[in-house]
mmCIF file of C-alpha atoms in Angstrom:
data_model
loop_
_atom_site.group_PDB
_atom_site.id
_atom_site.type_symbol
_atom_site.label_atom_id
_atom_site.label_comp_id
_atom_site.label_asym_id
_atom_site.label_seq_id
_atom_site.Cartn_x
_atom_site.Cartn_y
_atom_site.Cartn_z
ATOM 1 C CA MET A 125 -54.471 14.447 -21.399
ATOM 2 C CA LYS A 126 -54.419 14.878 -17.572
ATOM 3 C CA ARG A 127 -52.261 11.845 -17.194
ATOM 4 C CA THR A 128 -49.829 13.122 -19.767
ATOM 5 C CA ILE A 129 -49.430 16.494 -17.933
ATOM 6 C CA SER A 130 -48.859 14.621 -14.718
ATOM 7 C CA LEU A 131 -46.098 12.598 -16.043
ATOM 8 C CA LEU A 132 -44.438 15.724 -17.639
ATOM 9 C CA ALA A 133 -44.782 17.437 -14.295
ATOM 10 C CA VAL A 134 -42.959 14.504 -12.597
ATOM 11 C CA VAL A 135 -40.137 14.397 -15.131
ATOM 12 C CA LEU A 136 -39.622 18.121 -14.993
ATOM 13 C CA ALA A 137 -39.417 17.977 -11.045
ATOM 14 C CA GLY A 138 -36.805 15.125 -11.328
ATOM 15 C CA LEU A 139 -34.784 17.206 -13.794
ATOM 16 C CA LEU A 140 -34.967 20.315 -11.536
ATOM 17 C CA LEU A 141 -33.877 18.243 -8.612
ATOM 18 C CA LEU A 142 -30.920 16.717 -10.498
ATOM 19 C CA CYS A 143 -29.909 20.197 -11.741
ATOM 20 C CA SER A 144 -29.953 21.547 -8.278
ATOM 21 C CA CYS A 145 -27.669 18.913 -6.780
ATOM 22 C CA GLN A 146 -25.143 19.452 -9.565
ATOM 23 C CA ILE A 147 -25.287 23.257 -8.970
ATOM 24 C CA VAL A 148 -24.838 23.126 -5.198
ATOM 25 C CA GLY A 149 -22.394 20.288 -5.215
ATOM 26 C CA PRO A 150 -18.727 21.614 -5.066
ATOM 27 C CA ASP A 151 -16.373 20.598 -7.867
ATOM 28 C CA LEU A 152 -13.242 18.605 -7.119
ATOM 29 C CA PRO A 153 -10.345 20.957 -7.083
ATOM 30 C CA GLU A 154 -7.190 19.936 -9.254
ATOM 31 C CA THR A 155 -4.923 21.909 -7.188
ATOM 32 C CA TYR A 156 -4.379 23.789 -3.856
ATOM 33 C CA ALA A 157 -2.812 27.194 -3.566
ATOM 34 C CA ALA A 158 -1.396 29.003 -0.549
ATOM 35 C CA GLY A 159 1.549 31.042 0.430
ATOM 36 C CA GLY A 160 2.839 31.367 -3.179
ATOM 37 C CA VAL A 161 2.771 27.499 -3.675
ATOM 38 C CA THR A 162 0.487 25.499 -5.891
ATOM 39 C CA VAL A 163 0.407 21.717 -5.686
ATOM 40 C CA ASP A 164 -1.813 18.982 -6.947
ATOM 41 C CA SER A 165 -4.877 18.145 -4.801
ATOM 42 C CA ILE A 166 -5.286 14.830 -3.130
ATOM 43 C CA THR A 167 -7.920 13.616 -5.506
ATOM 44 C CA ALA A 168 -5.770 14.549 -8.451
ATOM 45 C CA VAL A 169 -3.402 11.892 -6.991
ATOM 46 C CA ALA A 170 -5.616 9.305 -5.462
ATOM 47 C CA GLY A 171 -8.687 9.497 -7.847
ATOM 48 C CA ARG A 172 -11.966 10.773 -7.828
ATOM 49 C CA ARG A 173 -13.699 10.930 -4.443
ATOM 50 C CA THR A 174 -16.853 12.689 -3.155
ATOM 51 C CA LEU A 175 -16.116 16.296 -2.012
ATOM 52 C CA ASP A 176 -18.532 16.952 0.838
ATOM 53 C CA GLY A 177 -17.670 20.520 1.362
ATOM 54 C CA ILE A 178 -15.200 23.424 1.193
ATOM 55 C CA THR A 179 -14.523 25.968 3.801
ATOM 56 C CA GLN A 180 -12.338 28.478 2.202
ATOM 57 C CA SER A 181 -11.125 32.145 2.158
ATOM 58 C CA LEU A 182 -10.726 33.970 -1.131
ATOM 59 C CA THR A 183 -8.304 36.710 -2.382
ATOM 60 C CA GLY A 184 -9.678 39.787 -4.031
ATOM 61 C CA ASP A 185 -9.609 38.100 -7.621
ATOM 62 C CA GLY A 186 -11.513 35.067 -6.215
ATOM 63 C CA LYS A 187 -8.497 32.805 -6.214
ATOM 64 C CA MET A 188 -8.375 30.150 -3.372
ATOM 65 C CA GLU A 189 -5.767 31.167 -0.823
ATOM 66 C CA SER A 190 -6.505 28.624 1.913
ATOM 67 C CA GLY A 191 -9.168 26.266 2.790
ATOM 68 C CA LEU A 192 -10.503 23.122 4.509
ATOM 69 C CA PHE A 193 -11.568 20.372 2.133
ATOM 70 C CA SER A 194 -13.670 17.348 3.191
ATOM 71 C CA TYR A 195 -13.714 14.143 1.163
ATOM 72 C CA SER A 196 -15.407 10.796 1.633
ATOM 73 C CA GLY A 197 -15.922 7.663 -0.449
ATOM 74 C CA ALA A 198 -12.279 6.357 -0.320
ATOM 75 C CA ASP A 199 -11.840 2.582 -0.270
ATOM 76 C CA ASN A 200 -8.916 2.988 2.162
ATOM 77 C CA ALA A 201 -8.341 6.546 3.474
ATOM 78 C CA ALA A 202 -4.705 5.534 4.591
ATOM 79 C CA ASP A 203 -3.787 4.380 1.148
ATOM 80 C CA ASP A 204 -4.816 7.662 -0.445
ATOM 81 C CA VAL A 205 -2.993 9.844 2.172
ATOM 82 C CA ALA A 206 0.166 7.706 1.633
ATOM 83 C CA ALA A 207 0.138 8.088 -2.086
ATOM 84 C CA TYR A 208 -0.486 11.913 -1.614
ATOM 85 C CA VAL A 209 2.409 12.146 0.906
ATOM 86 C CA ALA A 210 4.778 10.393 -1.573
ATOM 87 C CA GLU A 211 3.614 12.932 -4.358
ATOM 88 C CA LEU A 212 4.249 16.002 -2.173
ATOM 89 C CA THR A 213 7.611 14.882 -0.850
ATOM 90 C CA GLU A 214 8.910 13.662 -4.147
ATOM 91 C CA GLU A 215 7.537 16.287 -6.577
ATOM 92 C CA TYR A 216 7.322 19.383 -4.370
ATOM 93 C CA GLY A 217 9.992 19.015 -1.820
ATOM 94 C CA ALA A 218 7.560 18.796 1.055
ATOM 95 C CA SER A 219 8.775 17.982 4.595
ATOM 96 C CA VAL A 220 6.671 15.816 7.021
ATOM 97 C CA GLU A 221 6.448 17.349 10.470
ATOM 98 C CA GLY A 222 6.460 15.077 13.424
ATOM 99 C CA GLU A 223 5.768 11.297 13.179
ATOM 100 C CA TYR A 224 3.836 9.611 10.512
ATOM 101 C CA ASP A 225 2.748 5.952 10.099
ATOM 102 C CA PRO A 226 1.682 5.309 6.563
ATOM 103 C CA LEU A 227 0.316 1.715 7.921
ATOM 104 C CA ALA A 228 -1.990 3.381 10.418
ATOM 105 C CA GLU A 229 -5.710 3.212 9.285
ATOM 106 C CA SER A 230 -6.416 6.508 10.820
ATOM 107 C CA GLY A 231 -4.471 9.470 12.011
ATOM 108 C CA SER A 232 -3.259 13.096 11.390
ATOM 109 C CA ILE A 233 -0.222 14.343 9.481
ATOM 110 C CA GLN A 234 1.223 17.830 8.710
ATOM 111 C CA LEU A 235 3.321 18.674 5.820
ATOM 112 C CA THR A 236 5.127 21.953 4.842
ATOM 113 C CA VAL A 237 5.999 22.873 1.233
ATOM 114 C CA PRO A 238 8.582 25.564 0.780
ATOM 115 C CA GLY A 239 7.951 28.469 -1.490
ATOM 116 C CA GLU A 240 9.437 31.800 -2.577
ATOM 117 C CA THR A 241 7.233 33.656 -0.242
ATOM 118 C CA ALA A 242 5.647 32.229 2.790
ATOM 119 C CA GLY A 243 5.126 28.562 1.838
ATOM 120 C CA MET A 244 2.267 26.061 2.290
ATOM 121 C CA SER A 245 1.164 24.011 5.318
ATOM 122 C CA LEU A 246 -1.141 20.987 4.813
ATOM 123 C CA THR A 247 -2.840 19.120 7.660
ATOM 124 C CA ILE A 248 -4.401 15.898 6.748
ATOM 125 C CA THR A 249 -6.796 14.000 9.107
ATOM 126 C CA TYR A 250 -8.032 10.673 7.936
ATOM 127 C CA GLY A 251 -9.900 7.508 8.861
ATOM 128 C CA ASP A 252 -13.016 5.376 7.829
ATOM 129 C CA GLY A 253 -12.831 6.128 4.043
ATOM 130 C CA ALA A 254 -12.895 9.867 4.635
ATOM 131 C CA TYR A 255 -10.364 12.628 5.221
ATOM 132 C CA GLU A 256 -9.878 16.387 5.563
ATOM 133 C CA VAL A 257 -7.256 18.512 4.013
ATOM 134 C CA LEU A 258 -6.528 21.895 5.722
ATOM 135 C CA VAL A 259 -4.482 24.202 3.354
ATOM 136 C CA GLU A 260 -2.987 27.199 4.943
ATOM 137 C CA GLN A 261 -0.380 29.706 4.234
ATOM 138 C CA MET A 262 2.650 29.489 6.532
ATOM 139 C CA ALA A 263 3.540 32.305 8.899
ATOM 140 C CA GLU A 264 7.102 32.492 7.287
ATOM 141 C CA ALA A 265 9.005 30.694 4.760
ATOM 142 C CA PRO A 266 10.672 27.404 5.975
ATOM 143 C CA LYS A 267 14.498 27.691 6.080
ATOM 144 C CA PRO A 268 16.299 25.223 3.936
ATOM 145 C CA VAL A 269 18.363 22.691 5.765
ATOM 146 C CA GLU A 270 21.977 23.256 4.958
ATOM 147 C CA GLU A 271 23.619 19.859 4.350
ATOM 148 C CA PRO A 272 27.430 19.101 4.614
ATOM 149 C CA GLU A 273 29.378 18.842 1.474
ATOM 150 C CA GLU A 274 28.584 15.588 -0.449
ATOM 151 C CA GLY A 275 25.930 15.034 2.311
ATOM 152 C CA TYR A 276 28.582 13.767 4.771
ATOM 153 C CA PRO A 277 29.842 15.331 8.112
ATOM 154 C CA ILE A 278 33.403 15.503 6.766
ATOM 155 C CA SER A 279 33.882 17.767 3.572
ATOM 156 C CA ALA A 280 36.817 17.499 1.030
ATOM 157 C CA ASP A 281 38.421 20.551 2.816
ATOM 158 C CA ASP A 282 38.103 18.864 6.273
ATOM 159 C CA ALA A 283 39.760 15.668 4.719
ATOM 160 C CA MET A 284 42.721 17.731 3.574
ATOM 161 C CA ASN A 285 43.009 19.447 6.805
ATOM 162 C CA LEU A 286 43.017 16.212 8.753
ATOM 163 C CA LEU A 287 45.606 14.787 6.370
ATOM 164 C CA LEU A 288 47.908 17.604 7.055
ATOM 165 C CA THR A 289 47.955 16.596 10.800
ATOM 166 C CA LEU A 290 49.690 13.327 10.008
ATOM 167 C CA THR A 291 53.236 13.021 11.467
ATOM 168 C CA LYS A 292 56.337 11.846 9.441
ATOM 169 C CA ILE A 293 56.161 8.510 11.359
ATOM 170 C CA GLU A 294 52.488 8.013 10.126
ATOM 171 C CA THR A 295 53.255 8.914 6.545
ATOM 172 C CA GLY A 296 56.781 7.416 6.293
ATOM 173 C CA PHE A 297 57.875 10.477 4.456
ATOM 174 C CA SER A 298 61.415 12.096 4.842
ATOM 175 C CA ALA A 299 59.670 15.489 5.055
ATOM 176 C CA ASP A 300 56.465 16.940 6.514
ATOM 177 C CA ILE A 301 53.371 16.058 4.474
ATOM 178 C CA SER A 302 52.696 19.832 3.974
ATOM 179 C CA VAL A 303 55.628 20.421 1.664
ATOM 180 C CA TYR A 304 54.307 17.697 -0.893
ATOM 181 C CA THR A 305 51.640 18.273 -3.696
ATOM 182 C CA LYS A 306 48.344 16.788 -2.705
ATOM 183 C CA ARG A 307 45.367 16.129 -5.101
ATOM 184 C CA THR A 308 41.832 15.132 -3.952
ATOM 185 C CA ASP A 309 39.508 13.040 -6.270
ATOM 186 C CA GLU A 310 36.367 14.905 -7.191
ATOM 187 C CA GLN A 311 34.340 11.626 -6.467
ATOM 188 C CA LEU A 312 34.079 9.759 -3.364
ATOM 189 C CA THR A 313 35.345 6.028 -3.420
ATOM 190 C CA THR A 314 33.580 3.377 -1.414
ATOM 191 C CA TRP A 315 36.078 1.009 0.513
ATOM 192 C CA ASN A 316 34.582 -1.802 2.638
ATOM 193 C CA GLY A 317 31.269 0.110 2.556
ATOM 194 C CA VAL A 318 32.473 3.354 3.704
ATOM 195 C CA PRO A 319 32.754 6.490 1.634
ATOM 196 C CA TYR A 320 36.353 7.989 1.419
ATOM 197 C CA TYR A 321 38.053 10.983 -0.144
ATOM 198 C CA VAL A 322 40.971 9.779 -2.069
ATOM 199 C CA ILE A 323 44.065 12.105 -1.822
ATOM 200 C CA THR A 324 47.102 11.486 -3.802
ATOM 201 C CA VAL A 325 50.538 12.781 -2.602
ATOM 202 C CA VAL A 326 53.433 13.470 -4.987
ATOM 203 C CA ALA A 327 56.833 15.369 -4.922
ATOM 204 C CA ASP A 328 56.651 18.120 -7.473
ATOM 205 C CA TYR A 329 59.912 19.513 -8.391
ATOM 206 C CA GLU A 330 60.622 22.834 -9.739
ATOM 207 C CA ASP A 331 63.872 22.050 -11.494
ATOM 208 C CA GLY A 332 62.266 20.290 -14.368
ATOM 209 C CA ARG A 333 62.383 16.702 -12.922
ATOM 210 C CA PRO A 334 59.128 14.768 -13.282
ATOM 211 C CA GLU A 335 56.891 14.503 -10.261
ATOM 212 C CA GLU A 336 57.363 11.383 -7.978
ATOM 213 C CA TYR A 337 54.428 9.511 -6.585
ATOM 214 C CA ARG A 338 54.704 9.325 -2.839
ATOM 215 C CA GLY A 339 51.362 7.845 -1.534
ATOM 216 C CA THR A 340 47.549 7.432 -1.486
ATOM 217 C CA PHE A 341 45.463 8.245 1.452
ATOM 218 C CA TYR A 342 41.797 7.615 2.098
ATOM 219 C CA VAL A 343 40.058 9.998 4.529
ATOM 220 C CA SER A 344 36.576 8.825 5.726
ATOM 221 C CA ALA A 345 33.694 11.198 4.740
ATOM 222 C CA GLU A 346 31.745 9.919 7.703
ATOM 223 C CA ASP A 347 34.144 10.240 10.597
ATOM 224 C CA GLY A 348 37.576 11.505 9.330
ATOM 225 C CA ALA A 349 39.553 8.135 9.869
ATOM 226 C CA ILE A 350 42.621 8.060 7.626
ATOM 227 C CA LEU A 351 43.959 4.972 5.805
ATOM 228 C CA ARG A 352 47.014 4.661 3.780
ATOM 229 C CA TYR A 353 46.330 2.788 0.505
ATOM 230 C CA ASP A 354 48.784 0.379 -1.158
ATOM 231 C CA LEU A 355 48.427 0.290 -4.841
ATOM 232 C CA GLU A 356 50.438 -2.883 -5.402
ATOM 233 C CA THR A 357 48.556 -5.110 -2.915
ATOM 234 C CA ASP A 358 45.154 -3.360 -3.098
ATOM 235 C CA THR A 359 45.095 -3.087 0.700
ATOM 236 C CA ALA A 360 44.747 -0.219 3.173
ATOM 237 C CA GLU A 361 46.349 0.375 6.624
ATOM 238 C CA GLN A 362 44.448 2.503 9.092
ATOM 239 C CA LEU A 363 46.650 5.337 10.410
ATOM 240 C CA ARG A 364 44.126 7.385 12.382
ATOM 241 C CA ASN A 365 40.731 6.367 14.050
ATOM 242 C CA GLY A 366 37.762 8.395 13.261
ATOM 243 C CA GLN A 367 35.817 10.974 15.335
ATOM 244 C CA ARG A 368 32.262 9.827 14.757
ATOM 245 C CA ASN A 369 29.538 12.602 15.242
ATOM 246 C CA THR A 370 32.124 15.202 16.078
ATOM 247 C CA GLY A 371 33.474 16.348 12.630
ATOM 248 C CA SER A 372 36.875 17.959 12.237
ATOM 249 C CA SER A 373 36.002 21.426 11.399
ATOM 250 C CA THR A 374 32.825 22.238 13.054
ATOM 251 C CA SER A 375 31.755 22.489 16.707
ATOM 252 C CA SER A 376 29.015 20.122 18.062
ATOM 253 C CA SER A 377 26.967 23.213 18.484
ATOM 254 C CA GLY A 378 27.204 24.112 14.831
ATOM 255 C CA SER A 379 28.610 27.531 15.522
ATOM 256 C CA GLY A 380 31.627 27.145 13.245
ATOM 257 C CA LEU A 381 35.123 25.789 13.657
ATOM 258 C CA SER A 382 36.009 23.764 16.690
ATOM 259 C CA ALA A 383 39.296 24.136 18.575
ATOM 260 C CA GLU A 384 40.384 20.998 16.622
ATOM 261 C CA GLY A 385 39.331 22.464 13.323
ATOM 262 C CA ALA A 386 41.154 25.731 14.118
ATOM 263 C CA MET A 387 44.328 23.764 14.938
ATOM 264 C CA ASN A 388 43.957 21.756 11.577
ATOM 265 C CA ARG A 389 43.491 25.061 9.594
ATOM 266 C CA LEU A 390 46.734 26.587 11.392
ATOM 267 C CA LEU A 391 48.608 23.633 10.093
ATOM 268 C CA THR A 392 48.034 24.605 6.468
ATOM 269 C CA LEU A 393 50.028 27.791 6.871
ATOM 270 C CA SER A 394 53.372 27.875 4.905
ATOM 271 C CA ARG A 395 56.632 29.113 6.191
ATOM 272 C CA SER A 396 56.272 32.407 4.461
ATOM 273 C CA GLU A 397 53.078 32.980 6.261
ATOM 274 C CA THR A 398 54.318 32.053 9.732
ATOM 275 C CA GLY A 399 57.823 33.509 9.219
ATOM 276 C CA PHE A 400 59.233 30.234 10.825
ATOM 277 C CA SER A 401 62.492 28.624 9.648
ATOM 278 C CA ALA A 402 60.893 25.253 9.748
ATOM 279 C CA ASP A 403 57.310 23.918 8.878
ATOM 280 C CA ILE A 404 54.745 24.803 11.651
ATOM 281 C CA SER A 405 53.920 21.146 12.161
ATOM 282 C CA VAL A 406 57.325 20.502 13.829
ATOM 283 C CA TYR A 407 56.578 22.957 16.726
ATOM 284 C CA THR A 408 54.534 22.459 19.829
ATOM 285 C CA ARG A 409 50.913 24.031 19.562
ATOM 286 C CA ARG A 410 48.550 24.739 22.163
ATOM 287 C CA VAL A 411 44.936 25.934 21.757
ATOM 288 C CA GLU A 412 42.756 27.542 24.255
ATOM 289 C CA GLU A 413 39.483 25.664 24.142
ATOM 290 C CA THR A 414 37.333 28.782 24.763
ATOM 291 C CA PRO A 415 37.450 31.385 22.027
ATOM 292 C CA VAL A 416 38.279 35.033 22.881
ATOM 293 C CA ASN A 417 36.622 38.035 21.349
ATOM 294 C CA TYR A 418 38.817 40.429 19.195
ATOM 295 C CA ASN A 419 37.341 43.236 17.407
ATOM 296 C CA GLY A 420 33.983 41.888 17.460
ATOM 297 C CA ARG A 421 34.786 38.262 16.225
ATOM 298 C CA ASN A 422 35.482 35.139 18.095
ATOM 299 C CA TYR A 423 38.873 33.569 17.663
ATOM 300 C CA TYR A 424 40.707 30.478 19.001
ATOM 301 C CA VAL A 425 44.119 31.462 20.530
ATOM 302 C CA ILE A 426 47.000 29.117 19.536
ATOM 303 C CA THR A 427 50.339 29.556 21.060
ATOM 304 C CA VAL A 428 53.426 27.972 19.223
ATOM 305 C CA VAL A 429 56.690 27.063 20.973
ATOM 306 C CA ALA A 430 59.881 25.191 20.024
ATOM 307 C CA ASP A 431 60.002 22.342 22.623
ATOM 308 C CA TYR A 432 63.546 20.835 22.781
ATOM 309 C CA GLU A 433 64.269 17.344 23.869
ATOM 310 C CA ASP A 434 67.727 18.042 25.097
ATOM 311 C CA GLY A 435 66.863 19.857 28.276
ATOM 312 C CA ARG A 436 66.754 23.222 26.989
ATOM 313 C CA PRO A 437 63.599 25.325 27.933
ATOM 314 C CA GLU A 438 60.856 25.753 25.315
ATOM 315 C CA GLU A 439 61.161 29.002 23.323
ATOM 316 C CA TYR A 440 58.119 31.078 22.405
ATOM 317 C CA ARG A 441 57.695 31.308 18.694
ATOM 318 C CA GLY A 442 54.293 33.087 18.163
ATOM 319 C CA THR A 443 50.590 33.433 18.880
ATOM 320 C CA PHE A 444 47.842 32.967 16.167
ATOM 321 C CA TYR A 445 44.212 33.724 16.264
ATOM 322 C CA VAL A 446 41.993 31.530 14.059
ATOM 323 C CA ALA A 447 38.351 32.855 13.585
ATOM 324 C CA GLN A 448 35.700 30.533 14.726
ATOM 325 C CA ASP A 449 33.244 31.740 11.980
ATOM 326 C CA GLY A 450 35.256 31.270 8.901
ATOM 327 C CA GLY A 451 38.900 30.373 9.625
ATOM 328 C CA GLU A 452 40.524 33.712 9.105
ATOM 329 C CA ILE A 453 44.100 33.510 10.689
ATOM 330 C CA LEU A 454 45.726 36.423 12.330
ATOM 331 C CA ARG A 455 49.230 36.665 13.883
ATOM 332 C CA TYR A 456 49.105 38.407 17.210
ATOM 333 C CA ASP A 457 51.982 40.680 18.437
ATOM 334 C CA LEU A 458 52.379 40.498 22.192
ATOM 335 C CA ASP A 459 54.478 43.614 22.331
ATOM 336 C CA THR A 460 52.162 45.957 20.347
ATOM 337 C CA ASP A 461 48.752 44.145 21.213
ATOM 338 C CA THR A 462 48.028 44.190 17.407
ATOM 339 C CA ALA A 463 47.276 41.517 14.897
ATOM 340 C CA GLU A 464 47.918 41.052 11.175
ATOM 341 C CA VAL A 465 45.898 38.913 8.794
ATOM 342 C CA VAL A 466 48.089 36.022 7.425
ATOM 343 C CA ARG A 467 45.246 34.060 5.768
ATOM 344 C CA SER A 468 41.642 35.178 4.766
ATOM 345 C CA GLY A 469 38.724 33.148 5.862
ATOM 346 C CA SER A 470 37.107 30.508 3.704
#
């Protein structure tokens, strides 16, 4: 009888010890939440691991807001982290801050996940089959990166503006290219491995005659190089070299239109807007590289003159202001020191 009681006591002690371990041992969280963002936890992606501890702060309702999670028992900590980084970047739009080598056996990586409020920051330190994940609320929401149209430096509008700078010699047209109808394909076309905007030029008559095809031009979305495409031979001749890394309508500082972009925009004005008897492209145009401030906005100043080749002195025709921050065009009156808007900004 005494022996039976002793055996029962041993069994009960073992059960109590087992229950105690299960109670105090932290559960594996399925998600992390901070800064208005909820993402899968690392073990929800990599598989079950041993959770050695949690240091966390709780909101009033007991919901985890931030915390430090310590894990062990991974066959390869670097593989777990690499799989988790792929999950966060692909599924949650996370960004890796700084350098990260997925082949390194140990290291540290920081990621940020954008959210409607503050957003989440995760710092993962790993090595020797273990890792720690620090989940924090960011101080402020990360600002989204604004990419150029189609993901390239040259937008469709830039391509059209560049095309308008071609001379009659380059196009082979009897009239300035601005007088023709121009249509840009919605989709980019790849030619010799380079993405191009395809712009078709036609003469569109108002007297009932059908439009006449005049030419097809390719403008590089990468650097603004211009080609003239031949439909019959399926070949292209380069008319203008590109301006890699500069763009045609934005300055290198990203502050808006460059001087060249302002000039390109001025070339889109019609005769009714300029008041000139000829297209503005036939005149000589000089732009001041440094913008001037007018009524609280920065403008490029472009002077237009008629420059004769027969020895006559040049004749002043007008001064235009092109806004650096959006392309609004003003015509400036030297006599009255006033300006009127001839084209609203884009």
